[in-house]
Amino acid sequence: MQALVGTGVALVTPFKKDFSVDVEALSRLVRFQIENGIDYLVVLGTTAESATLSPDEKNLVIQTIIEANNGRLPLVLGVGGNDTAKVIHELQTRDLSQFVAVLSVSPYYNKPTQEGIYQHFKAIALASPKPIILYNVPGRTASNMLPSTVVRLANEFKNIVAIKEAAGDLVQAMKLLQHKPQGFHVISGDDMITLPMILAGGSGVISVIAEGFPKQFSTLVRLGLEKKVDEAYGIHYQLADAIDMIFEQGNPAGIKEVFNLLGLAENTVRLPLVCVDESLRKRLHNFIQNLAC
């Protein structure tokens, strides 16, 4: 799928001070991505604090993004969980007409075996009306979806078209790239190793840092895809400190503080997350000021 090449962003859910969904800020963020070179948008991923959203709030977020996007960028919807039956039910009952694919995380907390992970995604592939992007993020799920399992799924189910690989392991990513079937996309889910993954053959990124610095990071990704290595690494090292900072005290607390400093949205997060402390806020402020110079 060509729509999955380049820079995707995992959109946050902005909240007002009373913790209600801030639809005006969300619309601003969507426009900010479109105007600054982002290639596609991911809706209701982990970065959206989707675990804390009610069904009605999820519907509100989806509708707000669809309306603000107005068909300009491809949309991907996060539909995943550790209850296979519940994931299948959502896939079969939610209106997916505005989305080009779904992003489905490997089951968390249950810690299934590789065979359990395979059977989970087999059931989802047989039920899904849309192409599927697998999502491997061991730091959140407590289990690692091995390259052999990913390649097995990709070979057996043609509607499994990509993986967001966020193990933070470049060797594992290279094994995926070596053994994947033709046309299957390996997408970085780790901002810090996005460029080396692209240079090894990856298709791009689903990013957090790009949401705050879309023009710079999308340019980095395009240069990487064009194999303009020195120029791409120049931008990478320009942003590297910010990548560390936005994850230092949890995601999306860091990137929400960036939006606060840019005047795009409040830095409100829902418990159990908390806002970044004053030290990190000042360091992010200094980074943004220096980047603008």
Coordinates of C-alpha atoms in Angstrom, one line a residue:
M1 CA 0.0 0.0 0.0
Q2 CA 1.6 3.2 -1.2
A3 CA -0.4 5.1 1.4
L4 CA 1.8 3.6 4.1
V5 CA 5.1 5.0 2.7
G6 CA 6.5 8.0 4.4
T7 CA 5.6 9.7 7.7
G8 CA 2.6 8.8 9.7
V9 CA 1.8 10.4 13.0
A10 CA 0.1 8.9 16.0
L11 CA -2.3 11.7 16.9
V12 CA -2.8 12.7 20.6
T13 CA -6.1 13.4 22.1
P14 CA -6.0 17.0 23.4
F15 CA -7.9 17.6 26.6
K16 CA -9.2 20.8 28.2
K17 CA -8.3 21.7 31.8
D18 CA -11.4 19.8 32.9
F19 CA -10.1 16.7 31.1
S20 CA -12.9 16.8 28.4
V21 CA -11.9 16.2 24.8
D22 CA -10.8 19.5 23.1
V23 CA -12.2 19.1 19.6
E24 CA -10.9 22.6 18.5
A25 CA -7.4 21.7 19.5
L26 CA -7.6 18.3 17.8
S27 CA -8.8 20.0 14.6
R28 CA -5.8 22.4 14.8
L29 CA -3.4 19.5 15.3
V30 CA -4.8 17.8 12.2
R31 CA -4.4 20.9 10.1
F32 CA -0.9 21.4 11.5
Q33 CA 0.1 17.9 10.3
I34 CA -1.4 18.4 6.8
E35 CA 0.2 21.8 6.4
N36 CA 3.7 20.6 7.3
G37 CA 4.2 17.5 5.1
I38 CA 2.8 14.5 7.0
D39 CA 1.8 11.7 4.8
Y40 CA -0.9 9.9 6.8
L41 CA -2.6 10.1 10.2
V42 CA -3.1 7.3 12.8
V43 CA -6.2 7.7 14.9
L44 CA -6.7 6.3 18.4
G45 CA -3.3 4.7 18.9
T46 CA -1.6 4.4 22.3
T47 CA -0.5 8.0 22.0
A48 CA -4.1 9.1 21.9
E49 CA -4.6 7.8 25.5
S50 CA -7.3 5.6 24.0
A51 CA -7.3 3.4 27.1
T52 CA -8.8 6.3 29.0
L53 CA -11.4 7.3 26.4
S54 CA -15.1 6.2 26.7
P55 CA -16.8 4.8 23.6
D56 CA -18.6 8.1 23.1
E57 CA -15.3 10.0 23.3
K58 CA -13.7 7.7 20.8
N59 CA -16.5 8.3 18.4
L60 CA -16.1 12.1 19.0
V61 CA -12.3 11.9 18.3
I62 CA -12.9 9.9 15.1
Q63 CA -15.5 12.2 13.8
T64 CA -13.5 15.3 14.6
I65 CA -10.4 14.0 12.8
I66 CA -12.4 12.9 9.7
E67 CA -14.0 16.3 9.4
A68 CA -10.8 18.3 10.0
N69 CA -8.9 16.1 7.5
N70 CA -11.6 16.4 4.9
G71 CA -10.2 13.6 2.8
R72 CA -6.8 15.2 2.4
L73 CA -4.6 12.5 4.0
P74 CA -5.1 8.7 4.4
L75 CA -6.3 7.7 7.8
V76 CA -5.4 4.6 9.9
L77 CA -7.5 3.5 12.9
G78 CA -6.1 1.8 16.0
V79 CA -8.2 -1.3 16.7
G80 CA -6.4 -3.7 19.0
G81 CA -6.4 -5.3 22.4
N82 CA -5.8 -8.4 24.4
D83 CA -9.3 -9.9 24.0
T84 CA -9.4 -11.3 20.4
A85 CA -13.2 -11.6 20.4
K86 CA -13.6 -7.9 21.4
V87 CA -11.2 -6.8 18.7
I88 CA -13.1 -8.8 16.1
H89 CA -16.4 -7.3 17.3
E90 CA -15.1 -3.8 16.9
L91 CA -13.8 -4.5 13.4
Q92 CA -17.2 -5.9 12.4
T93 CA -19.4 -3.2 14.0
R94 CA -17.4 0.1 13.6
D95 CA -17.8 2.2 10.4
L96 CA -14.3 1.8 8.8
S97 CA -15.3 3.4 5.5
Q98 CA -13.0 6.5 6.0
F99 CA -9.9 4.4 6.9
V100 CA -7.4 2.8 4.6
A101 CA -6.1 0.3 7.2
V102 CA -6.3 -0.6 10.9
L103 CA -3.4 -0.7 13.3
S104 CA -3.6 -3.6 15.7
V105 CA -1.3 -4.0 18.7
S106 CA 0.0 -7.4 19.7
P107 CA -1.9 -8.6 22.8
Y108 CA -0.7 -7.0 26.0
Y109 CA -0.6 -8.2 29.6
N110 CA -1.7 -11.8 28.7
K111 CA 1.8 -12.6 27.5
P112 CA 0.8 -15.1 24.8
T113 CA 3.2 -17.4 23.1
Q114 CA 4.3 -16.9 19.5
E115 CA 1.6 -19.4 18.5
G116 CA -1.0 -17.4 20.6
I117 CA 0.0 -14.2 18.8
Y118 CA -0.2 -15.9 15.5
Q119 CA -3.7 -17.3 16.2
H120 CA -4.9 -13.8 17.5
F121 CA -3.9 -12.1 14.3
K122 CA -5.1 -15.0 12.1
A123 CA -8.6 -14.5 13.6
I124 CA -8.4 -10.8 13.1
A125 CA -7.2 -11.2 9.5
L126 CA -10.1 -13.5 8.7
A127 CA -12.6 -11.0 10.2
S128 CA -11.2 -7.6 9.1
P129 CA -12.8 -5.7 6.2
K130 CA -9.6 -3.5 6.0
P131 CA -5.9 -4.1 5.6
I132 CA -4.1 -4.7 8.8
I133 CA -0.9 -3.1 10.2
L134 CA 0.6 -5.3 13.0
Y135 CA 2.0 -3.4 15.9
N136 CA 4.9 -4.8 17.9
V137 CA 5.8 -2.8 21.0
P138 CA 7.3 -5.1 23.7
G139 CA 7.9 -2.3 26.1
R140 CA 4.1 -1.9 26.5
T141 CA 2.8 -5.4 25.8
A142 CA 5.4 -7.5 27.8
S143 CA 5.9 -9.8 24.8
N144 CA 7.9 -9.6 21.6
M145 CA 6.3 -10.6 18.3
L146 CA 9.3 -12.3 16.6
P147 CA 10.2 -11.8 13.0
S148 CA 9.3 -15.5 12.2
T149 CA 5.8 -14.9 13.5
V150 CA 5.4 -11.7 11.5
V151 CA 6.7 -13.3 8.3
R152 CA 4.4 -16.3 8.8
L153 CA 1.4 -14.0 9.1
A154 CA 2.5 -11.8 6.2
N155 CA 2.9 -14.8 3.9
E156 CA -0.4 -16.5 4.9
F157 CA -2.8 -13.4 5.0
K158 CA -2.6 -10.9 2.1
N159 CA -4.6 -8.4 4.1
I160 CA -1.8 -8.2 6.7
V161 CA 0.2 -5.6 4.8
A162 CA 2.6 -4.0 7.3
I163 CA 4.1 -3.9 10.7
K164 CA 4.8 -1.0 13.0
E165 CA 8.0 -2.3 14.6
A166 CA 8.7 -0.6 17.9
A167 CA 11.0 -3.1 19.7
G168 CA 13.8 -0.6 19.4
D169 CA 16.0 -3.4 18.0
L170 CA 17.7 -2.6 14.7
V171 CA 18.9 -6.2 14.3
Q172 CA 15.3 -7.5 14.7
A173 CA 14.1 -4.9 12.2
M174 CA 16.7 -6.0 9.7
K175 CA 15.6 -9.6 10.0
L176 CA 12.1 -8.5 9.2
L177 CA 13.3 -6.6 6.1
Q178 CA 15.4 -9.6 5.0
H179 CA 12.7 -12.2 5.2
K180 CA 9.4 -10.2 4.6
P181 CA 7.4 -11.0 1.4
Q182 CA 7.5 -8.5 -1.4
G183 CA 5.2 -5.5 -0.9
F184 CA 5.0 -5.9 2.9
H185 CA 5.9 -2.7 4.7
V186 CA 8.2 -2.5 7.7
I187 CA 7.4 0.8 9.4
S188 CA 9.5 2.2 12.3
G189 CA 7.6 2.7 15.5
D190 CA 10.7 4.1 17.2
D191 CA 11.6 7.7 16.3
M192 CA 15.3 7.4 17.2
I193 CA 16.0 4.5 14.8
T194 CA 13.7 5.6 12.0
L195 CA 16.4 6.7 9.7
P196 CA 18.6 3.6 9.9
M197 CA 15.5 1.4 9.4
I198 CA 14.6 3.4 6.3
L199 CA 18.1 3.1 4.9
A200 CA 18.0 -0.6 5.5
G201 CA 14.8 -0.9 3.4
G202 CA 11.9 0.3 5.7
S203 CA 8.9 2.2 4.4
G204 CA 8.9 5.1 6.9
V205 CA 7.6 5.7 10.3
I206 CA 4.5 6.1 12.5
S207 CA 5.9 8.8 14.7
V208 CA 5.4 10.8 17.9
I209 CA 8.1 13.4 17.4
A210 CA 6.9 14.2 13.9
E211 CA 3.6 15.3 15.4
G212 CA 5.4 18.2 17.2
F213 CA 8.0 18.9 14.5
P214 CA 6.2 17.7 11.3
K215 CA 8.1 19.7 8.7
Q216 CA 11.5 18.7 10.0
F217 CA 10.8 15.0 10.6
S218 CA 8.8 14.4 7.4
T219 CA 11.7 16.0 5.5
L220 CA 14.1 13.6 7.3
V221 CA 12.0 10.6 6.2
R222 CA 11.8 11.8 2.6
L223 CA 15.5 12.3 2.4
G224 CA 16.0 8.8 3.9
L225 CA 13.7 7.3 1.3
E226 CA 15.7 9.1 -1.4
K227 CA 18.9 7.7 0.2
K228 CA 20.3 11.3 0.7
V229 CA 22.1 10.0 3.8
D230 CA 24.1 13.0 5.0
E231 CA 21.2 15.5 4.7
A232 CA 18.9 13.1 6.5
Y233 CA 21.3 12.5 9.3
G234 CA 21.8 16.2 9.7
I235 CA 18.1 16.6 10.6
H236 CA 18.2 13.4 12.7
Y237 CA 20.9 14.8 15.0
Q238 CA 19.2 18.2 15.1
L239 CA 16.1 16.5 16.6
A240 CA 17.7 13.7 18.6
D241 CA 17.7 15.5 21.9
A242 CA 14.0 16.3 21.5
I243 CA 13.2 12.6 20.8
D244 CA 14.8 11.6 24.1
M245 CA 13.1 14.4 25.9
I246 CA 9.5 13.7 24.8
F247 CA 9.7 10.1 26.0
E248 CA 11.7 10.9 29.2
Q249 CA 8.6 11.2 31.4
G250 CA 6.1 9.2 29.4
N251 CA 4.2 9.4 26.2
P252 CA 2.2 11.5 25.4
A253 CA 3.1 13.8 28.3
G254 CA 6.2 15.0 26.5
I255 CA 4.7 15.7 23.1
K256 CA 1.7 17.4 24.7
E257 CA 4.1 19.8 26.4
V258 CA 5.6 20.6 23.0
F259 CA 2.1 21.4 21.8
N260 CA 1.5 23.6 24.8
L261 CA 4.7 25.5 24.1
L262 CA 3.8 25.9 20.5
G263 CA 0.3 27.2 21.4
L264 CA -1.5 24.4 19.7
A265 CA -3.1 22.5 22.7
E266 CA -3.1 22.3 26.5
N267 CA -0.6 19.9 28.1
T268 CA -3.4 18.0 30.0
V269 CA -3.1 14.2 30.3
R270 CA -5.4 11.8 32.1
L271 CA -4.4 9.7 35.1
P272 CA -2.5 7.6 35.6
L273 CA -0.3 9.8 33.4
V274 CA 0.9 13.2 34.7
C275 CA 2.3 16.3 33.1
V276 CA 6.0 16.7 32.7
D277 CA 7.9 18.5 35.5
E278 CA 9.2 22.0 35.3
S279 CA 12.8 20.9 34.5
L280 CA 11.7 19.0 31.4
R281 CA 9.3 21.8 30.4
K282 CA 12.2 24.3 30.5
R283 CA 14.5 22.0 28.5
L284 CA 11.8 21.5 25.8
H285 CA 11.2 25.3 25.7
N286 CA 14.9 25.9 25.2
F287 CA 15.1 23.3 22.4
I288 CA 12.1 24.8 20.6
Q289 CA 13.6 28.3 20.9
N290 CA 17.0 27.2 19.6
L291 CA 15.4 25.2 16.7
A292 CA 13.5 28.3 15.6
C293 CA 16.7 30.4 15.5

